[in-house]
CSV table of C-alpha atoms in Angstrom, one decimal:
chain,number,residue,atom,x,y,z
I,18,UNK,CA,0.0,0.1,-0.1
I,19,UNK,CA,1.1,3.4,-1.0
I,20,UNK,CA,2.3,5.8,1.8
I,21,UNK,CA,0.6,8.9,2.2
I,22,UNK,CA,2.7,12.0,2.7
I,23,UNK,CA,2.3,15.4,3.9
I,24,UNK,CA,4.2,18.6,4.2
I,25,UNK,CA,6.0,19.4,7.7
I,26,UNK,CA,8.5,21.6,9.1
I,27,UNK,CA,11.4,19.5,10.2
I,28,UNK,CA,13.9,20.8,12.8
I,29,UNK,CA,17.1,19.2,11.5
I,30,UNK,CA,19.2,20.9,14.1
I,31,UNK,CA,18.8,23.3,17.1
I,32,UNK,CA,19.8,26.7,16.1
I,33,UNK,CA,18.5,30.0,14.3
I,34,UNK,CA,15.1,30.1,12.3
I,35,UNK,CA,16.9,28.5,9.1
I,36,UNK,CA,17.4,25.1,11.1
I,37,UNK,CA,13.9,24.2,9.6
I,38,UNK,CA,13.5,22.6,6.3
I,39,UNK,CA,9.9,22.0,4.6
I,40,UNK,CA,10.1,18.3,3.7
I,41,UNK,CA,7.5,15.6,2.5
I,42,UNK,CA,7.2,13.1,5.3
I,43,UNK,CA,4.8,10.2,6.0
I,44,UNK,CA,1.4,11.1,7.4
I,45,UNK,CA,0.7,9.9,10.8
I,46,UNK,CA,-2.0,7.0,11.1
I,47,UNK,CA,-4.2,6.9,14.2
I,48,UNK,CA,-4.1,4.3,16.7
I,49,UNK,CA,-6.6,3.2,19.3
I,50,UNK,CA,-8.1,6.3,21.0
I,51,UNK,CA,-6.5,8.8,18.7
I,52,UNK,CA,-7.5,11.3,16.0
I,53,UNK,CA,-6.1,12.5,12.8
I,54,UNK,CA,-6.6,16.0,12.5
I,55,UNK,CA,-6.2,17.9,9.3
I,56,UNK,CA,-4.3,21.2,10.7
I,57,UNK,CA,-5.8,24.3,9.6
I,58,UNK,CA,-3.9,26.7,11.5
I,59,UNK,CA,-1.4,26.5,14.0
I,60,UNK,CA,0.7,29.2,15.8
I,61,UNK,CA,4.0,30.4,17.2
I,62,UNK,CA,5.0,30.7,20.7
I,63,UNK,CA,8.0,31.5,22.9
I,64,UNK,CA,8.1,27.9,23.9
I,65,UNK,CA,8.4,27.0,20.1
I,66,UNK,CA,11.9,29.2,19.3
I,67,UNK,CA,13.1,27.9,23.1
I,68,UNK,CA,12.6,24.5,21.4
I,69,UNK,CA,14.2,25.5,18.1
I,70,UNK,CA,17.3,27.3,19.6
I,71,UNK,CA,18.1,24.1,21.9
I,72,UNK,CA,16.8,24.9,25.6
I,73,UNK,CA,15.5,21.5,25.8
I,74,UNK,CA,17.8,19.4,23.8
I,75,UNK,CA,17.0,16.3,26.1
I,76,UNK,CA,13.5,16.3,25.7
I,77,UNK,CA,13.3,17.0,21.9
I,78,UNK,CA,15.4,14.1,19.6
I,79,UNK,CA,16.3,15.5,16.2
I,80,UNK,CA,15.2,15.5,13.5
I,81,UNK,CA,11.5,16.7,14.8
I,82,UNK,CA,8.3,18.2,14.0
I,83,UNK,CA,7.8,21.1,16.7
I,84,UNK,CA,4.4,23.1,17.3
I,85,UNK,CA,2.1,23.3,20.3
I,86,UNK,CA,-1.3,24.9,18.9
I,87,UNK,CA,-3.7,23.2,16.4
I,88,UNK,CA,-7.3,24.3,15.0
I,89,UNK,CA,-8.2,21.9,12.3
I,90,UNK,CA,-10.7,19.5,11.1
I,91,UNK,CA,-11.0,15.6,12.0
I,92,UNK,CA,-10.0,13.4,8.8
I,93,UNK,CA,-10.1,10.1,10.5
I,94,UNK,CA,-10.3,8.4,13.8
I,95,UNK,CA,-8.6,5.3,15.6
I,96,UNK,CA,-10.6,2.6,17.1
I,97,UNK,CA,-12.2,3.0,20.4
I,98,UNK,CA,-12.5,6.9,19.8
I,99,UNK,CA,-16.3,8.0,20.7
I,100,UNK,CA,-16.4,12.1,21.2
I,101,UNK,CA,-15.2,12.8,17.5
I,102,UNK,CA,-16.2,11.9,14.2
I,103,UNK,CA,-14.6,12.7,10.6
I,104,UNK,CA,-15.5,16.6,9.7
I,105,UNK,CA,-15.6,18.0,13.2
I,106,UNK,CA,-13.9,21.0,13.9
I,107,UNK,CA,-11.7,21.0,16.8
I,108,UNK,CA,-8.9,22.8,18.7
I,109,UNK,CA,-5.9,21.7,21.1
I,110,UNK,CA,-2.7,21.7,22.4
I,111,UNK,CA,-0.3,18.7,21.3
I,112,UNK,CA,1.3,16.7,24.3
I,113,UNK,CA,4.6,19.1,24.9
I,114,UNK,CA,7.7,17.0,24.5
I,115,UNK,CA,5.8,13.8,23.6
I,116,UNK,CA,5.6,12.9,19.9
I,117,UNK,CA,5.2,15.3,17.2
I,118,UNK,CA,3.9,18.8,16.9
I,119,UNK,CA,1.9,21.0,15.1
I,120,UNK,CA,4.2,22.4,12.0
I,121,UNK,CA,2.7,20.0,9.4
I,122,UNK,CA,-0.6,19.3,7.5
I,123,UNK,CA,-1.7,16.5,9.5
I,124,UNK,CA,-1.4,15.6,13.3
I,125,UNK,CA,-2.4,13.0,15.7
I,126,UNK,CA,-3.3,12.9,19.2
I,127,UNK,CA,-5.3,11.6,22.1
I,128,UNK,CA,-9.1,12.4,21.9
I,129,UNK,CA,-8.4,13.2,25.8
I,130,UNK,CA,-6.7,16.3,25.0
I,131,UNK,CA,-9.0,17.4,22.0
I,132,UNK,CA,-11.9,19.9,22.4
I,133,UNK,CA,-14.7,20.9,19.9
I,134,UNK,CA,-13.8,24.3,18.5
I,135,UNK,CA,-15.8,27.4,19.4
I,136,UNK,CA,-18.1,28.2,16.4
I,137,UNK,CA,-17.4,31.7,16.6
I,138,UNK,CA,-13.8,31.6,15.9
I,139,UNK,CA,-11.8,31.1,12.8
I,140,UNK,CA,-9.1,28.4,12.6
I,141,UNK,CA,-6.6,31.1,12.8
I,142,UNK,CA,-8.1,32.5,16.0
I,143,UNK,CA,-8.6,29.3,17.6
I,144,UNK,CA,-5.3,28.5,16.8
I,145,UNK,CA,-3.8,31.4,18.5
I,146,UNK,CA,-5.5,30.5,21.7
I,147,UNK,CA,-5.0,26.9,22.5
I,148,UNK,CA,-1.9,27.2,24.3
I,149,UNK,CA,-1.6,30.6,25.7
I,150,UNK,CA,-5.2,30.4,26.9
I,151,UNK,CA,-4.7,27.0,28.5
I,152,UNK,CA,-1.5,28.4,30.1
I,153,UNK,CA,-3.4,31.7,31.4
I,154,UNK,CA,-6.2,29.6,32.6
I,155,UNK,CA,-4.1,27.1,35.0
I,156,UNK,CA,-1.7,30.3,36.1
I,157,UNK,CA,-4.8,32.6,37.1
I,158,UNK,CA,-7.8,30.1,38.0
I,159,UNK,CA,-5.9,27.0,39.1
I,160,UNK,CA,-2.6,28.1,40.8
I,161,UNK,CA,-3.4,32.0,41.9
I,162,UNK,CA,-7.2,31.3,42.7
I,163,UNK,CA,-7.7,34.9,41.5
I,164,UNK,CA,-11.2,36.0,43.0
I,165,UNK,CA,-13.9,38.6,42.3
I,166,UNK,CA,-12.6,42.1,43.7
I,167,UNK,CA,-9.0,41.0,44.1
I,168,UNK,CA,-6.3,42.9,42.1
I,169,UNK,CA,-3.6,41.7,39.6
I,170,UNK,CA,-0.6,42.7,37.7
I,171,UNK,CA,0.1,41.1,34.3
I,172,UNK,CA,3.3,41.8,32.8
I,173,UNK,CA,3.4,42.1,29.4
I,174,UNK,CA,-0.2,42.8,28.7
I,175,UNK,CA,0.2,43.0,24.7
I,176,UNK,CA,1.6,39.6,24.3
I,177,UNK,CA,0.3,36.3,23.6
I,178,UNK,CA,-0.4,34.9,26.8
I,179,UNK,CA,-0.8,38.7,28.3
I,180,UNK,CA,-3.6,39.8,26.1
I,181,UNK,CA,-5.8,36.4,27.2
I,182,UNK,CA,-4.8,37.0,30.8
I,183,UNK,CA,-6.3,40.6,31.0
I,184,UNK,CA,-9.6,39.3,29.3
I,185,UNK,CA,-9.5,36.3,31.7
I,186,UNK,CA,-8.8,38.2,34.8
I,187,UNK,CA,-11.8,40.8,33.9
I,188,UNK,CA,-14.0,37.9,33.4
I,189,UNK,CA,-13.1,36.6,37.0
I,190,UNK,CA,-14.1,40.0,38.3
I,191,UNK,CA,-10.5,41.4,39.4
I,192,UNK,CA,-8.9,44.8,39.0
I,193,UNK,CA,-6.3,44.6,36.2
I,194,UNK,CA,-2.7,46.3,36.4
I,195,UNK,CA,-0.6,45.6,33.3
I,196,UNK,CA,2.7,46.8,32.0
I,197,UNK,CA,3.0,47.5,28.2
I,198,UNK,CA,4.3,50.2,26.0
I,199,UNK,CA,2.7,53.6,25.6
I,200,UNK,CA,1.7,52.7,22.1
I,201,UNK,CA,-0.4,49.8,23.2
I,202,UNK,CA,-2.3,51.7,26.2
I,203,UNK,CA,-5.5,51.6,23.8
I,204,UNK,CA,-5.2,47.7,22.8
I,205,UNK,CA,-4.7,47.0,26.2
I,206,UNK,CA,-7.5,49.1,27.6
I,207,UNK,CA,-9.7,47.5,24.7
I,208,UNK,CA,-9.1,44.3,26.7
I,209,UNK,CA,-10.1,45.5,29.7
I,210,UNK,CA,-7.1,46.6,31.8
I,211,UNK,CA,-7.7,49.3,34.6
I,212,UNK,CA,-4.3,50.7,34.9
I,213,UNK,CA,-1.5,50.9,32.5
I,214,UNK,CA,2.0,51.2,33.3
I,215,UNK,CA,4.6,52.0,30.7
I,216,UNK,CA,7.4,50.1,32.0
I,217,UNK,CA,9.9,52.1,29.6
I,218,UNK,CA,9.2,55.1,31.5
I,219,UNK,CA,8.3,54.1,35.0
I,220,UNK,CA,9.3,51.3,37.4
I,221,UNK,CA,6.3,49.2,37.9
I,222,UNK,CA,6.9,48.9,41.8
I,223,UNK,CA,6.7,52.5,42.2
I,224,UNK,CA,3.4,52.7,39.9
I,225,UNK,CA,1.9,49.7,41.7
I,226,UNK,CA,2.3,51.2,45.3
I,227,UNK,CA,1.4,54.5,44.0
I,228,UNK,CA,-2.1,53.4,42.6
I,229,UNK,CA,-2.5,50.9,45.8
I,230,UNK,CA,-1.9,53.4,48.3
I,231,UNK,CA,0.9,51.2,49.4
I,232,UNK,CA,-1.0,48.0,49.7
I,233,UNK,CA,0.4,46.3,46.5
I,234,UNK,CA,-1.7,43.5,44.2
I,235,UNK,CA,-3.1,40.4,45.2
I,236,UNK,CA,-1.8,38.6,42.4
I,237,UNK,CA,1.2,39.0,40.1
I,238,UNK,CA,1.5,37.2,36.4
I,239,UNK,CA,5.1,36.8,35.4
I,240,UNK,CA,5.3,36.6,31.4
I,241,UNK,CA,8.5,38.1,30.9
I,242,UNK,CA,11.2,36.6,33.2
I,243,UNK,CA,14.6,38.4,34.1
I,244,UNK,CA,14.5,39.4,37.9
I,245,UNK,CA,10.7,39.6,38.0
I,246,UNK,CA,10.5,37.1,40.8
I,247,UNK,CA,12.6,39.0,43.3
I,248,UNK,CA,11.2,42.4,42.5
I,249,UNK,CA,7.7,41.4,42.4
I,250,UNK,CA,7.6,40.9,46.3
I,251,UNK,CA,7.9,44.8,46.7
I,252,UNK,CA,4.9,45.3,44.8
I,253,UNK,CA,3.0,42.4,46.1
I,254,UNK,CA,0.2,42.4,49.1
I,255,UNK,CA,0.2,40.3,52.2
I,256,UNK,CA,-0.9,37.0,51.4
I,257,UNK,CA,0.0,37.7,47.8
I,258,UNK,CA,0.6,35.2,45.0
I,259,UNK,CA,3.3,35.3,42.2
I,260,UNK,CA,2.7,32.8,38.9
I,261,UNK,CA,5.5,32.7,36.6
I,262,UNK,CA,5.3,30.8,33.2
I,263,UNK,CA,9.2,31.5,32.4
I,264,UNK,CA,12.4,29.9,33.3
I,265,UNK,CA,14.5,30.8,35.8
I,266,UNK,CA,17.6,31.8,34.1
I,267,UNK,CA,19.4,32.5,37.7
I,268,UNK,CA,18.7,32.2,41.2
I,269,UNK,CA,16.7,35.2,42.8
I,270,UNK,CA,16.6,36.4,46.3
I,271,UNK,CA,12.8,36.0,47.7
I,272,UNK,CA,13.5,37.2,51.3
I,273,UNK,CA,11.1,40.0,50.7
I,274,UNK,CA,8.4,37.8,49.8
I,275,UNK,CA,8.8,35.8,53.3
I,276,UNK,CA,7.7,39.1,54.7
I,277,UNK,CA,4.8,39.4,52.6
I,278,UNK,CA,3.7,35.3,53.5
I,279,UNK,CA,3.5,35.1,49.6
I,280,UNK,CA,3.1,32.2,47.7
I,281,UNK,CA,5.2,31.5,44.3
I,282,UNK,CA,3.6,29.2,41.3
I,283,UNK,CA,5.3,27.9,38.2
I,284,UNK,CA,3.5,26.8,35.5
I,285,UNK,CA,4.5,24.7,32.7
I,286,UNK,CA,1.1,23.9,31.3
I,287,UNK,CA,-0.8,20.7,30.8
I,288,UNK,CA,-3.2,19.7,28.5
I,289,UNK,CA,-6.7,18.4,28.9
I,290,UNK,CA,-10.1,19.1,27.0
I,291,UNK,CA,-11.4,20.6,30.6
I,292,UNK,CA,-9.3,24.1,30.2
I,293,UNK,CA,-10.3,24.2,26.5
I,294,UNK,CA,-14.1,23.8,27.6
I,295,UNK,CA,-13.8,26.7,30.1
I,296,UNK,CA,-12.4,28.9,27.5
I,297,UNK,CA,-15.0,28.1,25.0
I,298,UNK,CA,-17.6,29.2,27.8
I,299,UNK,CA,-15.9,32.3,28.1
I,300,UNK,CA,-15.6,32.8,24.3
I,301,UNK,CA,-19.6,32.2,23.7
I,302,UNK,CA,-20.3,34.8,26.7
I,303,UNK,CA,-18.3,37.3,24.7
I,304,UNK,CA,-15.7,37.7,27.4
I,305,UNK,CA,-12.5,36.1,25.7
I,306,UNK,CA,-11.5,36.9,21.9
I,307,UNK,CA,-8.0,36.2,20.8
I,308,UNK,CA,-6.1,38.5,18.9
I,309,UNK,CA,-4.1,37.7,15.8
I,310,UNK,CA,-1.3,40.1,15.3
I,311,UNK,CA,0.4,38.5,12.1
I,312,UNK,CA,-0.3,35.6,9.7
I,313,UNK,CA,2.5,33.4,8.0
I,314,UNK,CA,2.5,30.5,5.8
I,315,UNK,CA,3.8,26.7,6.8
I,316,UNK,CA,6.6,27.5,4.3
I,317,UNK,CA,7.6,30.7,5.9
I,318,UNK,CA,7.5,29.5,9.8
I,319,UNK,CA,11.2,30.5,9.8
I,320,UNK,CA,10.4,34.1,9.1
I,321,UNK,CA,7.5,34.0,11.8
I,322,UNK,CA,10.4,32.5,14.2
I,323,UNK,CA,12.5,35.4,13.5
I,324,UNK,CA,9.8,38.2,14.0
I,325,UNK,CA,8.4,36.6,17.3
I,326,UNK,CA,12.1,36.3,18.8
I,327,UNK,CA,13.0,39.9,18.1
I,328,UNK,CA,12.1,42.0,20.9
I,329,UNK,CA,11.0,45.0,18.8
I,330,UNK,CA,8.9,43.1,16.7
I,331,UNK,CA,5.8,45.5,17.2
I,332,UNK,CA,3.3,42.8,17.7
I,333,UNK,CA,0.1,42.5,19.5
I,334,UNK,CA,-1.4,39.3,20.1
I,335,UNK,CA,-0.2,36.2,18.3
I,336,UNK,CA,1.6,35.2,15.5
I,337,UNK,CA,-0.2,32.4,13.4
I,338,UNK,CA,0.5,30.0,10.9
I,339,UNK,CA,-2.2,29.2,7.9
I,340,UNK,CA,-1.4,25.7,7.3
I,341,UNK,CA,-4.3,24.9,5.0
I,342,UNK,CA,-4.6,28.2,2.8
I,343,UNK,CA,-7.9,27.1,1.3
I,344,UNK,CA,-9.4,27.1,4.9
I,345,UNK,CA,-9.0,31.0,5.6
I,346,UNK,CA,-8.7,32.5,1.9
I,347,UNK,CA,-8.9,36.2,3.4
I,348,UNK,CA,-5.8,35.6,5.4
I,349,UNK,CA,-2.3,36.9,4.2
I,350,UNK,CA,1.0,37.1,5.1
I,351,UNK,CA,1.6,40.1,7.8
């Protein structure tokens, strides 16, 4: 029997964006409990370029198909699958560091991690949300336990995770502070941010203490790294919580957090359908909408990586890949 093939971006070696090569490879075949999905769209996350440059070499055997978002249509199902049938529109995050990723025309995954795509989202919008949305949900709801009436500082509110976190925090009923450049003030306000801090012009600790009468905020969500873990304690209220999704590059002194009775949480998001269903509910209520900042083709994934990795990329929201152009003919490379 002839082996069916598909186009995929193959990571041949760790390094720069040029390490990818578009190749024809064998199409995966769904096994028991698995679903084969025709990928209409995927997206680029900081995790993607961290994997590409070799930050996790022990977890990524080469050559590899990477990528961590899928929005598409079920092509076929393996034995025992009961939740989906061919033609269903689905979205999910592939299992991280466990099998092939989503930079390909087809992807196979366990039905347990797959959700029904919200009907109101395009495939481009849905693909922009699976990893960052699940990460924001786990950080704010599961770990921080953010509650109605509390306050939260979200670092990087115009970014992929940050712009989702602002909307999620507002849906919960929190007061939202966020750090963004001044040219992103209007965008952050449109998402629901209450207090905007231009981190290029003012120290965020000074701004938080001024705006809270010296009390600090209940939760700080770290999406940027650096010395944020140590410095956040100065802007934190008593019994405050800090949640970080960034690798710890170097040890940090957290003695000030001890005096605040603070708790620190580190999130490496886990895949499950439940978080996707929770996000779908917010989308249906009109409380959450992803923002697509730029669209590229499967062939241009190296260009998309290079742009996202540039600190001065001018992006708001997510960089998305239109894997199947026929599924979204209105999209264009940005």
